[in-house]
Short mmCIF file of C-alpha atoms in Angstrom, two decimals:
data_model
loop_
_atom_site.label_atom_id
_atom_site.label_comp_id
_atom_site.label_asym_id
_atom_site.label_seq_id
_atom_site.Cartn_x
_atom_site.Cartn_y
_atom_site.Cartn_z
CA MET A 8 120.77 123.00 111.57
CA SER A 9 119.19 125.18 108.88
CA GLU A 10 115.48 125.50 108.38
CA ARG A 11 115.75 123.85 104.97
CA SER A 12 117.54 120.75 106.29
CA SER A 13 115.13 120.30 109.20
CA ARG A 14 111.84 120.61 107.27
CA ARG A 15 110.09 117.84 105.40
CA GLU A 16 110.91 117.47 101.75
CA ARG A 17 108.47 118.99 99.26
CA ALA A 18 107.57 116.87 96.24
CA VAL A 19 105.87 117.48 92.92
CA LEU A 20 104.04 114.39 91.66
CA VAL A 21 103.64 113.39 88.02
CA GLN A 22 100.86 111.01 86.97
CA LEU A 23 100.24 110.32 83.28
CA ASP A 24 97.21 108.56 81.84
CA PHE A 25 97.99 105.87 79.28
CA ALA A 26 94.32 104.96 78.78
CA ASN A 27 94.06 103.55 82.32
CA ASP A 28 90.75 103.37 84.16
CA ASP A 29 92.08 103.85 87.68
CA VAL A 30 94.20 107.01 87.33
CA ASP A 31 92.57 108.80 90.27
CA GLU A 32 93.03 105.81 92.58
CA ARG A 33 96.69 105.49 91.54
CA LEU A 34 97.31 109.16 92.21
CA ALA A 35 95.65 108.94 95.62
CA GLU A 36 97.83 105.94 96.44
CA LEU A 37 100.95 107.81 95.33
CA CYS A 38 100.07 110.65 97.71
CA LEU A 39 99.81 108.12 100.53
CA LEU A 40 103.19 106.64 99.55
CA VAL A 41 104.81 110.08 99.57
CA ARG A 42 103.43 110.92 103.01
CA SER A 43 104.48 107.50 104.27
CA ALA A 44 108.02 108.27 103.06
CA GLY A 45 108.01 111.49 105.10
CA ALA A 46 107.52 114.10 102.37
CA ASP A 47 104.79 116.65 101.59
CA VAL A 48 102.97 116.93 98.28
CA CYS A 49 103.20 120.52 97.04
CA GLY A 50 102.07 120.07 93.45
CA VAL A 51 100.61 117.57 90.98
CA VAL A 52 101.08 117.37 87.22
CA GLN A 53 98.72 115.18 85.18
CA GLY A 54 98.34 114.51 81.51
CA ARG A 55 97.44 112.01 78.78
CA ARG A 56 99.80 110.25 76.41
CA HIS A 57 99.57 107.35 73.98
CA SER A 58 103.05 106.15 74.96
CA PRO A 59 106.01 107.34 77.09
CA ASP A 60 108.54 109.75 75.57
CA ALA A 61 111.87 107.98 75.11
CA ALA A 62 113.94 110.88 76.44
CA THR A 63 111.85 112.34 79.28
CA PHE A 64 108.90 109.94 79.61
CA ALA A 65 106.44 112.88 79.92
CA GLY A 66 107.24 114.88 76.80
CA LYS A 67 108.40 118.45 76.39
CA GLY A 68 105.16 120.21 77.37
CA LYS A 69 104.60 118.30 80.60
CA VAL A 70 108.25 118.62 81.56
CA GLU A 71 107.97 122.41 81.19
CA GLU A 72 104.78 122.35 83.30
CA THR A 73 106.58 120.27 85.93
CA ALA A 74 109.51 122.70 85.94
CA ALA A 75 107.07 125.56 86.61
CA GLU A 76 105.57 123.63 89.54
CA VAL A 77 109.04 122.95 90.95
CA ALA A 78 110.02 126.59 90.73
CA GLY A 79 106.71 127.90 92.04
CA HIS A 80 106.67 125.64 95.10
CA GLN A 81 110.44 125.48 95.63
CA ALA A 82 110.17 121.68 95.51
CA ASP A 83 113.04 119.43 96.52
CA LEU A 84 112.21 116.51 94.24
CA VAL A 85 109.87 115.24 91.54
CA ILE A 86 108.27 111.80 91.85
CA PHE A 87 106.89 109.97 88.82
CA ASN A 88 104.18 107.39 89.50
CA HIS A 89 105.77 105.26 86.80
CA GLU A 90 108.98 103.36 86.20
CA LEU A 91 111.67 105.51 84.64
CA SER A 92 114.84 104.45 82.88
CA ALA A 93 118.23 105.74 84.01
CA VAL A 94 118.48 107.93 80.89
CA GLN A 95 115.04 109.44 81.50
CA GLU A 96 115.92 110.23 85.13
CA ARG A 97 119.18 111.90 84.04
CA ASN A 98 117.51 113.98 81.34
CA LEU A 99 114.70 115.07 83.67
CA GLU A 100 117.11 116.10 86.42
CA ARG A 101 119.05 118.27 83.95
CA VAL A 102 115.90 120.10 82.87
CA LEU A 103 114.14 120.32 86.26
CA GLY A 104 117.23 121.11 88.33
CA CYS A 105 116.22 118.81 91.19
CA ARG A 106 116.20 115.14 92.11
CA VAL A 107 113.83 112.90 90.15
CA ILE A 108 112.78 109.45 91.33
CA ASP A 109 110.25 106.92 90.10
CA ARG A 110 107.67 104.77 91.87
CA THR A 111 110.11 101.88 92.45
CA SER A 112 112.69 104.13 94.12
CA LEU A 113 109.99 105.62 96.35
CA ILE A 114 108.78 102.22 97.53
CA LEU A 115 112.34 101.06 98.14
CA ASP A 116 112.96 104.16 100.28
CA ILE A 117 109.87 103.41 102.40
CA PHE A 118 110.99 99.81 102.83
CA ALA A 119 114.42 101.03 103.95
CA GLN A 120 112.78 103.21 106.61
CA ARG A 121 110.44 100.47 107.86
CA ALA A 122 112.77 97.44 108.05
CA GLN A 123 113.58 96.63 111.68
CA SER A 124 114.89 93.06 111.83
CA ALA A 125 118.30 92.01 110.57
CA GLU A 126 116.68 89.90 107.88
CA GLY A 127 114.40 92.71 106.76
CA LYS A 128 117.33 95.10 106.43
CA LEU A 129 119.24 92.53 104.37
CA GLN A 130 116.26 92.04 102.06
CA VAL A 131 115.79 95.76 101.52
CA GLU A 132 119.49 96.33 100.87
CA LEU A 133 119.51 93.50 98.30
CA ALA A 134 116.52 95.02 96.49
CA GLN A 135 118.14 98.48 96.54
CA LEU A 136 121.45 97.21 95.14
CA GLU A 137 119.78 95.22 92.39
CA HIS A 138 117.78 98.34 91.44
CA LEU A 139 120.95 100.45 91.58
CA ALA A 140 122.74 98.00 89.25
CA THR A 141 120.49 99.16 86.41
CA ARG A 142 121.42 102.79 87.06
CA LEU A 143 125.18 102.70 87.51
CA VAL A 144 125.76 104.22 84.11
CA ARG A 145 124.13 107.46 85.27
CA GLY A 146 126.45 107.84 88.24
CA TRP A 147 129.76 106.70 86.82
CA THR A 148 129.92 107.14 83.04
CA HIS A 149 131.64 110.51 83.39
CA LEU A 150 134.45 108.87 85.42
CA GLU A 151 135.37 106.20 82.88
CA ARG A 152 139.10 106.36 82.16
CA GLN A 153 139.46 103.84 79.32
CA LYS A 154 138.11 105.32 76.11
CA GLY A 155 140.14 103.13 73.77
CA GLY A 156 142.30 104.21 70.87
CA ILE A 157 146.04 104.96 70.49
CA GLY A 158 147.58 106.51 73.56
CA LEU A 159 144.43 106.05 75.61
CA ARG A 160 144.72 102.38 76.53
CA GLY A 161 145.98 101.45 79.95
CA PRO A 162 145.91 98.80 82.67
CA GLY A 163 143.22 98.41 85.26
CA GLU A 164 139.47 98.75 85.35
CA THR A 165 137.22 101.65 84.53
CA GLN A 166 135.42 103.19 87.51
CA LEU A 167 132.17 101.78 86.17
CA GLU A 168 133.59 98.26 86.01
CA THR A 169 135.02 98.57 89.52
CA ASP A 170 131.71 99.71 90.90
CA ARG A 171 129.84 96.88 89.17
CA ARG A 172 132.31 94.33 90.52
CA LEU A 173 132.04 95.63 94.10
CA LEU A 174 128.28 95.77 93.86
CA GLY A 175 128.20 92.19 92.54
CA ILE A 176 130.30 91.00 95.47
CA ARG A 177 127.95 92.66 97.95
CA VAL A 178 124.85 91.25 96.24
CA LYS A 179 126.35 87.74 96.35
CA LEU A 180 127.13 88.13 100.07
CA LEU A 181 123.59 89.32 100.85
CA LYS A 182 122.04 86.42 98.94
CA GLU A 183 124.21 83.93 100.84
CA ARG A 184 123.15 85.41 104.18
CA LEU A 185 119.49 85.36 103.19
CA GLN A 186 119.79 81.74 102.03
CA ARG A 187 121.11 80.78 105.48
CA LEU A 188 118.20 82.58 107.13
CA GLU A 189 115.82 80.88 104.70
CA ARG A 190 117.15 77.45 105.72
CA GLN A 191 116.68 78.38 109.39
CA ARG A 192 113.09 79.42 108.67
CA GLY A 193 112.55 76.12 106.88
CA VAL A 194 113.67 74.15 109.90
CA GLN A 195 111.36 76.18 112.13
CA ARG A 196 108.42 75.62 109.80
CA LYS A 197 109.06 71.87 109.73
CA THR A 198 109.16 71.82 113.52
CA ARG A 199 105.81 73.58 113.70
CA GLY A 200 104.44 71.28 110.98
CA ARG A 201 105.34 68.17 113.00
CA GLY A 202 103.13 69.58 115.77
CA GLY A 203 100.11 69.21 113.49
CA LEU A 204 99.00 72.79 114.09
CA LEU A 205 97.04 74.78 111.53
CA THR A 206 99.31 77.44 110.02
CA VAL A 207 97.60 80.62 108.85
CA SER A 208 99.23 83.57 107.05
CA MET A 209 97.59 86.97 106.82
CA VAL A 210 97.92 88.64 103.43
CA GLY A 211 96.37 91.71 101.91
CA TYR A 212 96.84 95.09 100.30
CA THR A 213 98.94 97.44 102.36
CA ASN A 214 96.90 99.51 104.85
CA ALA A 215 94.01 97.04 104.76
CA GLY A 216 94.33 96.61 108.53
CA LYS A 217 96.28 93.33 108.76
CA SER A 218 98.48 94.36 111.67
CA THR A 219 95.50 95.83 113.56
CA LEU A 220 93.64 92.56 113.11
CA PHE A 221 96.72 90.54 114.09
CA ASN A 222 97.08 92.55 117.31
CA ALA A 223 93.37 92.18 118.09
CA LEU A 224 93.53 88.39 117.71
CA THR A 225 96.85 87.67 119.43
CA HIS A 226 97.30 90.71 121.73
CA ALA A 227 100.68 91.27 120.11
CA ARG A 228 102.16 94.73 119.84
CA VAL A 229 102.92 94.88 116.15
CA TYR A 230 103.22 98.47 114.95
CA ALA A 231 100.04 99.53 113.17
CA ALA A 232 99.33 102.94 111.62
CA ASP A 233 97.27 104.57 108.91
CA GLN A 234 100.10 104.53 106.41
CA LEU A 235 101.40 102.29 103.65
CA PHE A 236 103.91 99.61 104.64
CA ALA A 237 103.68 100.37 108.35
CA THR A 238 105.37 97.02 109.06
CA LEU A 239 107.64 94.83 106.94
CA ASP A 240 108.91 92.09 109.21
CA THR A 241 106.87 88.91 109.49
CA THR A 242 105.56 88.28 113.00
CA THR A 243 104.34 84.84 114.12
CA ARG A 244 102.27 84.05 117.22
CA LYS A 245 100.28 81.15 118.60
CA LEU A 246 96.56 81.86 118.74
CA TRP A 247 94.56 79.80 121.27
CA LEU A 248 91.11 78.68 120.13
CA PRO A 249 88.96 77.17 122.91
CA GLU A 250 87.37 74.68 120.50
CA THR A 251 90.57 73.24 119.03
CA GLY A 252 93.62 74.55 120.90
CA PRO A 253 96.49 76.56 119.38
CA ILE A 254 97.07 77.53 115.76
CA ILE A 255 100.02 79.40 114.18
CA LEU A 256 99.18 82.87 112.86
CA SER A 257 101.63 85.03 110.88
CA ASP A 258 101.37 88.66 109.81
CA THR A 259 103.24 89.42 106.55
CA VAL A 260 104.21 92.49 104.55
CA GLY A 261 101.39 94.18 102.68
CA PHE A 262 101.21 94.18 98.90
CA ILE A 263 100.59 97.07 96.54
CA HIS A 264 99.84 97.84 92.90
CA ASP A 265 102.90 97.25 90.74
CA LEU A 266 105.02 96.01 93.63
CA PRO A 267 108.63 96.07 92.30
CA HIS A 268 109.79 92.62 91.19
CA SER A 269 113.11 93.22 92.96
CA LEU A 270 111.23 93.48 96.26
CA VAL A 271 109.24 90.31 95.61
CA ALA A 272 112.48 88.49 94.85
CA ALA A 273 114.34 89.93 97.85
CA PHE A 274 111.51 89.06 100.23
CA HIS A 275 111.22 85.52 98.86
CA ALA A 276 112.44 83.97 102.10
CA THR A 277 109.82 85.86 104.09
CA LEU A 278 107.00 85.30 101.63
CA GLU A 279 107.81 81.60 101.28
CA ALA A 280 106.01 81.02 104.58
CA THR A 281 102.86 82.31 102.87
CA ALA A 282 103.13 79.72 100.09
CA GLU A 283 103.52 76.91 102.66
CA ALA A 284 100.63 77.94 104.92
CA ASP A 285 97.51 75.82 105.33
CA LEU A 286 95.23 78.81 104.97
CA LEU A 287 95.52 82.46 103.90
CA LEU A 288 93.49 85.19 105.59
CA HIS A 289 93.06 87.67 102.75
CA VAL A 290 92.31 90.94 104.55
CA VAL A 291 90.41 93.43 102.38
CA ASP A 292 89.57 97.06 103.12
CA ALA A 293 85.78 96.98 102.84
CA ALA A 294 85.62 100.80 102.71
CA SER A 295 88.01 101.18 99.77
CA PRO A 296 86.38 102.05 96.44
CA ALA A 297 89.22 100.21 94.68
CA ARG A 298 89.00 97.01 96.72
CA GLU A 299 88.38 94.71 93.76
CA GLU A 300 91.53 96.01 92.06
CA GLN A 301 93.40 95.59 95.34
CA VAL A 302 92.24 91.99 95.64
CA ALA A 303 93.44 91.34 92.08
CA ASP A 304 96.85 92.92 92.84
CA VAL A 305 97.29 90.74 95.95
CA ASN A 306 96.38 87.59 94.03
CA LYS A 307 98.85 88.58 91.31
CA VAL A 308 101.70 88.69 93.84
CA LEU A 309 100.54 85.42 95.41
CA ASN A 310 100.83 83.84 91.97
CA GLU A 311 104.39 85.19 91.66
CA ILE A 312 105.47 83.54 94.94
CA GLY A 313 103.74 80.22 94.25
CA ALA A 314 100.88 80.66 96.76
CA GLU A 315 98.02 80.71 94.26
CA ARG A 316 96.83 77.24 95.31
CA VAL A 317 96.75 77.93 99.03
CA PRO A 318 93.09 78.14 100.20
CA GLN A 319 91.91 81.63 101.10
CA LEU A 320 89.40 82.99 103.56
CA VAL A 321 88.46 86.59 102.70
CA VAL A 322 88.17 88.96 105.67
CA LEU A 323 86.30 92.18 104.90
CA ASN A 324 87.76 94.60 107.44
CA LYS A 325 86.93 98.22 108.42
CA LEU A 326 83.17 97.67 108.61
CA ASP A 327 83.08 100.60 111.05
CA LEU A 328 83.64 102.84 108.02
CA THR A 329 80.79 101.31 106.03
CA GLY A 330 77.98 101.17 108.60
CA LEU A 331 77.52 97.41 108.04
CA SER A 332 77.27 94.74 110.70
CA PRO A 333 79.67 91.80 111.27
CA ALA A 334 78.64 88.63 109.49
CA ILE A 335 79.76 85.26 108.20
CA ASP A 336 79.05 84.34 104.59
CA ARG A 337 78.81 80.62 103.74
CA ASP A 338 78.46 78.94 100.40
CA GLU A 339 75.77 76.45 99.40
CA TYR A 340 77.76 73.64 101.03
CA GLY A 341 77.97 75.39 104.38
CA ARG A 342 81.64 76.31 103.98
CA ILE A 343 82.70 79.72 105.24
CA ARG A 344 83.63 81.96 102.30
CA ARG A 345 83.97 85.33 103.95
CA VAL A 346 83.98 87.03 107.36
CA CYS A 347 82.96 90.67 107.75
CA LEU A 348 84.37 92.53 110.80
CA SER A 349 86.04 95.60 112.22
CA ALA A 350 89.45 94.93 113.71
CA ARG A 351 89.69 98.44 115.16
CA GLU A 352 86.44 98.15 117.09
CA GLY A 353 86.82 94.42 117.80
CA SER A 354 83.40 93.59 116.36
CA GLY A 355 83.19 90.30 114.48
CA LEU A 356 86.39 88.82 115.91
CA ALA A 357 84.42 85.96 117.45
CA LEU A 358 83.13 85.10 113.97
CA LEU A 359 86.67 84.95 112.61
CA ARG A 360 87.78 82.72 115.50
CA GLN A 361 84.85 80.45 114.67
CA ALA A 362 86.00 80.24 111.06
CA LEU A 363 89.58 79.45 112.12
CA ALA A 364 88.32 76.78 114.52
CA GLU A 365 86.39 75.12 111.70
CA ALA A 366 89.53 75.16 109.57
CA ALA A 367 91.54 73.58 112.40
CA VAL A 368 88.90 70.88 112.90
CA GLU A 369 88.98 70.04 109.19
CA LYS A 370 92.77 69.81 109.28
CA ASN A 371 92.70 67.48 112.27
CA LEU A 372 89.98 65.28 110.75
CA ARG A 373 91.69 64.98 107.40
CA GLY A 374 95.24 64.89 108.73
CA SER A 375 96.35 66.96 105.77
CA PRO A 376 97.16 70.66 105.25
CA SER A 377 94.86 70.66 102.24
CA ALA A 378 91.86 70.10 104.50
CA ALA A 379 91.60 73.80 105.04
CA SER A 380 90.28 74.01 101.49
CA LYS A 381 86.97 72.71 102.82
CA ILE A 382 86.60 76.04 104.52
CA ALA A 383 87.62 78.40 101.78
CA GLY A 384 87.76 76.36 98.57
CA GLU A 385 90.71 75.88 96.26
CA GLN A 386 90.25 79.28 94.65
CA ALA A 387 89.92 82.59 96.43
CA PRO A 388 86.31 83.80 96.47
CA GLY A 389 85.80 87.01 94.58
CA VAL A 390 84.77 90.26 96.16
CA SER A 391 81.99 91.98 94.22
CA ASP A 392 79.95 95.08 94.83
CA SER A 393 77.10 92.94 96.16
CA ASP A 394 79.31 91.63 98.99
CA ASN A 395 78.64 94.72 101.08
CA SER A 396 75.07 93.60 101.47
CA SER A 397 76.08 90.72 103.71
#
C-alpha cells in the first residue's frame, strides 16, 4: 500500500460569511466534523459575500485562493461549510482539480461510518441515495445516448434515466424495510406503555455528553467519545429508581446546526420514539460558548419531528469544565426546571435521579403521560447566561 493511500486525507475548508453572527463557532464545528470523519484540516479559506455565486458559490477570487491552498498543501479535497448545488460542485472540481463536497455530504459520510445496527445502516443509505438523486446529472449527463433529432432517435432509456429508475427502486425498497421496522418499534413501545412506566428520551446537541450520561446512569456500554456523532443507534435500558421502581431511558442520535432534512426524514422511525416519550432530558454542554444556539438548534429539530410539546428537563452537563457545583434549579411552584451535573465525574447524578423519580411519581399519580409536565412544564425552559450562577 502506498504512503498516499494509507495516510489520512487532507482537507481545505471554505467558510463564507453571509452576515452571520456565529461564523467562528460554525468554522470550529466544521473542523470537529472533519476530524470526526477521519481527515486532517490543512488549510482554511474565509471571506464575506452578500450572496452565493451561482457558478462557484464562492466567487472567482476565493476560488483562486482556495486553489492556491490546495496546491500549497497538496490537499485531497475541499469541504464547503455550506450546501452546494450539483453544478457548483462540478464547476469547483474542474477549477480546483480535486474532490469538492459540501456540509451535507460530510455529515452523511460520518453517519455512514458510525451506523452499526441494521436499521441505522438502512437509514443512512436511504439518506445518501435521496441526496444522490439530486446530483445524478453531474455523474451521468455525459453518457446520455438520446439527444433527439433525425438519425439520433432510438429505443431504450438514456443512462441517466436508467440510473434514476434503479435508484428509485432501491429507495422504495429501503422505505418499505424501514416501515416494517417502524411498526415493530411501535408494538414494542405500546408494550412498554401498557406497563405504566415513565419513558424518557435523551436529546441534545451532538457531543454534549448524552452517551456518557446514559452510561453513567444505566451502566451500559454505549460508545462515547469526544467527537461529533459518536453514536447513531438508539439504545434503550431500564433504569431502577429506589423511590419508584424502573423507568425506560433511551439515548438517541445527537443533533447539529443545519442537520440535513434527508437525515431527519430517514431517521424518522428512530426519532419517533422521542416524540412519544413522557419526558425529554435535554442535555446541554454547559462549557460551550454557543450553548444557547445549540439549544435552539435542538428545539428546531424537535419541532420538525413533532416533539415540540413533549415536556423537557434541561440537564447542564460538563460542569467539571466550568468549575461550578452540581445543583437543582426549581421554579416558583417547586417544579424542577434544570439539573446541573458532570456525567464524566459522576457528580450530580443523584440529583438527576431525584428529578426522574419526581417525574415518575407524577405520572403514577396522574395516570397520564402528560403528568411529567408538572416537572418540566409544557415548554422547554430557556438557558441564559445567568444559568451558570446556579
